[in-house]
XYZ file of C-alpha atoms in Angstrom:
346
model
C -16.462 51.674 18.203
C -17.177 47.982 19.600
C -18.278 47.867 23.007
C -16.506 44.429 23.524
C -19.429 42.393 24.333
C -20.725 39.194 23.023
C -24.452 37.969 23.160
C -24.861 34.425 23.966
C -26.245 33.321 21.240
C -22.731 35.034 19.085
C -20.617 33.074 21.654
C -22.585 29.865 20.737
C -22.514 30.803 16.781
C -18.760 30.607 17.263
C -18.902 27.228 18.989
C -20.947 26.075 16.296
C -18.483 27.223 13.977
C -15.314 25.671 15.732
C -16.790 22.342 16.595
C -16.713 19.371 13.757
C -19.865 18.096 12.734
C -21.031 14.722 14.000
C -20.685 13.219 10.879
C -17.495 14.320 10.494
C -17.106 13.114 13.837
C -17.988 9.627 12.662
C -16.798 9.064 9.792
C -13.064 10.088 11.334
C -13.653 7.192 14.515
C -15.289 4.905 11.919
C -12.223 5.016 9.544
C -9.875 4.606 13.083
C -11.884 1.750 13.886
C -11.544 0.121 10.679
C -8.127 0.289 10.174
C -7.533 -1.256 13.558
C -10.342 -3.950 12.798
C -8.194 -4.447 9.554
C -5.014 -4.872 10.615
C -5.767 -7.026 13.771
C -7.901 -9.699 11.478
C -5.198 -10.029 8.923
C -2.566 -10.180 11.431
C -4.471 -13.231 13.407
C -5.683 -15.079 10.190
C -1.802 -14.719 8.305
C -0.364 -16.221 11.881
C -2.952 -18.948 12.040
C -1.841 -19.835 8.493
C 1.684 -19.971 9.533
C 1.343 -21.805 12.375
C -1.008 -24.698 10.538
C 1.863 -24.698 8.103
C 3.502 -28.455 8.636
C 6.888 -26.942 7.575
C 7.919 -23.953 9.435
C 8.539 -21.505 6.295
C 11.353 -19.278 6.890
C 9.756 -17.224 3.966
C 6.745 -17.015 5.356
C 7.876 -15.514 8.643
C 10.043 -12.899 7.047
C 6.784 -11.534 5.288
C 5.006 -11.962 8.424
C 7.692 -9.833 10.462
C 7.435 -7.654 7.090
C 3.396 -7.365 7.578
C 3.478 -6.308 10.960
C 5.871 -3.746 10.807
C 4.126 -2.035 7.442
C 0.633 -2.332 9.520
C 2.436 -0.611 12.636
C 3.633 1.895 10.450
C 0.406 2.832 8.431
C -1.051 3.279 12.089
C 1.316 5.854 13.262
C 1.056 7.813 10.648
C -2.697 7.777 10.446
C -4.525 11.565 11.829
C -4.749 9.327 14.795
C -1.311 8.489 15.614
C -2.091 4.616 16.635
C 0.223 2.252 18.429
C 1.097 -1.466 17.985
C -1.286 -2.207 21.124
C -3.934 -0.184 19.421
C -4.213 -3.378 17.417
C -5.193 -6.076 19.690
C -7.891 -6.711 22.069
C -6.184 -9.626 23.459
C -3.091 -8.336 25.332
C -1.484 -12.341 24.953
C -1.355 -12.108 21.704
C 0.158 -9.078 21.427
C 2.719 -10.730 24.061
C 3.377 -13.532 21.902
C 3.879 -11.400 18.848
C 6.265 -9.415 20.476
C 8.289 -12.363 21.594
C 8.107 -13.934 18.092
C 8.817 -11.061 16.564
C 10.156 -7.878 18.457
C 11.312 -5.623 15.789
C 8.598 -4.569 14.125
C 7.128 -3.299 17.594
C 10.311 -1.420 18.521
C 10.875 0.056 14.576
C 7.362 0.865 13.147
C 8.154 4.624 14.189
C 11.601 4.794 13.106
C 12.043 2.304 10.026
C 10.326 2.815 6.813
C 8.409 0.189 4.865
C 8.665 -0.408 1.466
C 5.260 -1.662 0.460
C 1.453 -2.341 1.690
C 0.381 -5.073 3.863
C -1.946 -6.425 1.194
C 1.462 -6.665 -1.311
C 3.213 -9.025 1.564
C -0.158 -10.782 1.705
C -0.031 -11.700 -2.323
C 3.154 -12.914 -1.762
C 2.602 -14.704 1.097
C -0.158 -16.798 -0.994
C 2.420 -17.592 -3.782
C 4.110 -19.857 -1.055
C 1.216 -21.113 0.427
C -0.674 -21.735 -2.642
C 0.067 -23.361 -6.356
C 0.011 -20.360 -9.204
C -3.010 -21.686 -10.552
C -5.357 -21.528 -6.855
C -3.904 -17.785 -5.731
C -6.728 -15.924 -6.551
C -8.883 -18.295 -5.681
C -7.587 -18.694 -2.618
C -7.143 -15.032 -1.941
C -11.174 -14.518 -2.581
C -11.535 -17.047 0.131
C -9.936 -15.440 2.875
C -11.034 -11.694 1.681
C -14.464 -13.104 2.291
C -13.774 -14.750 5.396
C -11.834 -11.768 6.547
C -15.174 -9.506 6.056
C -12.978 -5.991 5.293
C -14.970 -3.110 4.974
C -15.909 -1.936 1.411
C -12.422 -0.155 0.039
C -14.235 2.262 -2.118
C -16.602 5.292 -1.281
C -20.133 5.597 -1.290
C -21.683 6.738 -3.776
C -22.067 10.294 -4.261
C -19.782 10.460 -0.875
C -16.200 10.388 -1.360
C -15.300 11.362 1.748
C -17.311 8.129 2.911
C -14.183 6.046 2.040
C -13.413 3.335 4.975
C -9.727 3.031 5.917
C -9.211 -0.650 4.367
C -6.116 -2.529 4.231
C -7.621 -4.621 1.408
C -6.375 -2.777 -2.186
C -9.177 -2.382 -4.608
C -7.481 -3.739 -7.618
C -4.719 -6.531 -8.226
C -2.962 -7.319 -11.034
C -1.172 -10.582 -13.112
C 1.059 -9.992 -15.944
C 3.776 -12.311 -17.677
C 5.852 -12.290 -20.466
C 3.757 -14.517 -23.400
C 3.821 -17.649 -21.468
C 6.289 -17.013 -18.922
C 5.794 -17.057 -14.847
C 3.138 -14.792 -13.710
C 3.634 -12.215 -11.131
C 1.082 -10.009 -9.225
C 0.474 -6.820 -8.093
C -1.464 -4.799 -5.802
C -3.192 -1.028 -5.826
C -1.847 1.104 -2.587
C -4.600 -0.141 -0.394
C -3.711 3.093 1.908
C -6.289 5.204 0.987
C -6.794 8.071 3.727
C -4.775 10.973 4.135
C -0.416 11.061 2.892
C 0.084 6.959 3.604
C -0.193 6.909 -0.404
C 2.079 9.591 -1.634
C 4.588 8.259 0.835
C 4.332 4.633 0.223
C 4.811 5.627 -3.705
C 8.051 7.704 -2.577
C 9.331 5.003 -0.553
C 8.409 2.498 -3.910
C 10.142 4.956 -5.994
C 13.682 5.320 -3.546
C 14.225 1.425 -2.497
C 11.346 -1.089 -3.647
C 10.294 -0.772 -7.878
C 12.822 -1.967 -10.495
C 14.508 1.326 -11.943
C 12.455 2.245 -14.998
C 9.182 1.481 -13.277
C 10.683 4.144 -10.270
C 11.857 6.387 -12.862
C 8.765 6.047 -14.893
C 6.528 7.576 -11.578
C 8.869 9.944 -10.511
C 9.197 11.477 -14.097
C 5.445 11.984 -14.636
C 5.221 12.843 -10.532
C 7.713 15.741 -10.216
C 7.310 17.246 -14.120
C 4.597 19.153 -15.184
C 0.887 17.616 -15.937
C 1.122 15.357 -18.697
C 5.015 15.033 -19.201
C 7.045 12.330 -18.120
C 8.814 9.164 -19.547
C 7.142 5.806 -20.137
C 8.316 2.479 -20.692
C 8.058 0.860 -23.600
C 7.253 -3.279 -23.172
C 8.086 -6.004 -25.758
C 4.704 -7.251 -27.473
C 5.017 -9.968 -25.836
C 4.112 -8.467 -22.270
C 0.628 -9.889 -21.086
C -0.548 -7.282 -18.169
C -4.442 -7.895 -16.847
C -5.614 -6.116 -13.988
C -8.328 -7.121 -11.774
C -11.097 -5.536 -9.274
C -13.269 -7.388 -6.746
C -16.982 -7.659 -7.205
C -17.967 -7.449 -3.542
C -21.950 -8.998 -4.096
C -20.291 -12.369 -6.516
C -17.014 -11.833 -4.311
C -14.819 -12.700 -7.995
C -11.776 -10.739 -9.859
C -13.482 -9.006 -12.829
C -11.324 -7.959 -15.522
C -10.215 -4.172 -15.556
C -9.390 -2.391 -18.018
C -5.749 0.211 -17.233
C -6.336 3.794 -16.556
C -5.257 7.042 -18.293
C -2.239 6.742 -15.840
C -1.072 3.148 -16.529
C -1.202 4.583 -20.245
C 1.088 7.077 -19.841
C 3.822 5.406 -17.541
C 3.708 2.063 -19.463
C 2.155 2.276 -22.928
C -0.540 -0.334 -21.952
C -3.456 -0.561 -24.515
C -6.875 -0.397 -25.009
C -6.315 1.819 -21.420
C -9.799 4.045 -20.271
C -9.247 7.019 -21.339
C -11.502 8.820 -18.212
C -10.178 11.109 -15.977
C -7.972 9.698 -13.277
C -7.857 11.036 -9.399
C -5.517 8.652 -8.037
C -1.531 9.607 -8.336
C 1.048 8.227 -10.362
C 2.288 5.003 -8.969
C -1.337 4.234 -7.433
C -1.728 1.530 -9.871
C -1.635 -2.079 -9.355
C 0.235 -2.807 -13.146
C 2.964 -0.490 -11.396
C 4.179 -3.356 -8.803
C 3.603 -6.073 -11.132
C 5.437 -4.825 -14.299
C 7.939 -3.710 -11.906
C 8.611 -7.619 -10.353
C 8.217 -8.840 -14.012
C 11.429 -6.225 -14.879
C 13.150 -7.250 -12.127
C 12.780 -11.185 -12.509
C 12.486 -11.781 -16.450
C 15.865 -10.901 -18.410
C 13.989 -10.869 -21.739
C 11.969 -8.623 -20.512
C 14.341 -6.488 -19.363
C 16.523 -6.296 -22.468
C 13.415 -5.435 -24.401
C 12.143 -2.597 -23.017
C 12.695 0.898 -23.320
C 12.408 4.031 -21.122
C 13.166 7.594 -22.831
C 15.492 9.878 -21.066
C 16.859 7.136 -19.158
C 19.980 8.282 -18.137
C 22.046 8.264 -14.403
C 21.801 12.002 -13.918
C 18.379 11.879 -14.662
C 17.512 9.529 -12.575
C 19.468 10.896 -9.596
C 17.959 14.205 -9.944
C 14.345 12.498 -10.023
C 15.697 10.813 -6.740
C 16.079 13.887 -5.067
C 13.286 15.833 -5.685
C 11.427 12.925 -4.546
C 13.611 12.539 -1.348
C 13.296 15.816 -0.704
C 9.682 15.904 -0.745
C 9.424 12.518 1.151
C 11.113 13.754 3.812
C 8.989 16.776 4.098
C 5.833 14.719 4.242
C 7.517 12.235 6.675
C 7.942 14.950 9.120
C 4.084 16.367 8.719
C 3.210 12.500 10.543
C 5.999 12.547 13.119
C 8.595 11.034 11.367
C 11.795 12.757 11.878
C 14.588 11.841 9.343
C 17.866 13.060 10.571
C 20.967 14.127 8.423
C 18.834 12.945 5.059
C 19.092 9.434 6.175
C 16.349 6.577 5.206
C 16.286 3.965 7.360
C 14.444 1.106 5.075
C 13.335 -1.692 7.278
C 14.079 -5.186 6.670
C 13.237 -8.762 8.032
C 16.064 -10.483 6.744
C 18.341 -7.887 8.879
C 15.719 -7.931 11.752
C 15.500 -11.528 11.797
C 19.112 -12.011 12.145
C 19.833 -9.709 14.357
C 17.270 -10.626 17.265
């Protein structure tokens, strides 16, 4: 029978087991500060670019509104539950932005984004610069921002820095037609990645892309409906070489091979979920905007009944994920953020 007495050494051991290690605490603090810094730098830099335009561009204004909301949402669902105020070390800047763009400050935890800040940044770059200069100007911007390396340190996958930079971008076109850009998901920590994929499936991506991603996500491993594109498709992914600050070609991964039947794919093991890659967003834009590609692409088992079943499974899973990060969904109704409507209303 136990005497009920606990020695001081036993109490110390129990306390040590309960207390997080210093390394874990430091990693968490570094990631929190990294997200705050990245958000602040991106907001300040893009606001300066918009203000520097001789002619105020309404599209840039809407993209800035959307970017603010996306950053604040990612901060809110972060494990440290950041608020918009956490992204500003100058109160006057926060006040100015909240007066100019009130909706993101008001709805960041009630309405849902449809894409990441970096995806919005790509659209802004296309407005600001001619097609042939987008990638070069993006590299100059990223060098100026000095975001932390988005990849974990070699041999330590726990030491990932939360950054708003996408690891990979992709450019695709139909033969020599207009090029479209896409970015991999820049939210690397916690449930944010899965949440953004679910939101994109239900709201953002072309129906073929949504169907493909949902089918591989909801079905048995390796069992899903892939898209076959016309042979005129051109699709190339790039990763940023940090030392040289250049974009270098990258082969499609095994997930993209299954989703999009892309050739010369890397058949190695993939650790990120279906829908994470830059090819997903890029090819979705191409399908939406290019009639020839849309009419000549094909996907297996694409019926209204199958699509609705996949959407139902995705919606249920998404609502559960949102509840875990403090976003409550009333009556199973998802409210998506729309900068056009909010600007009109405000």
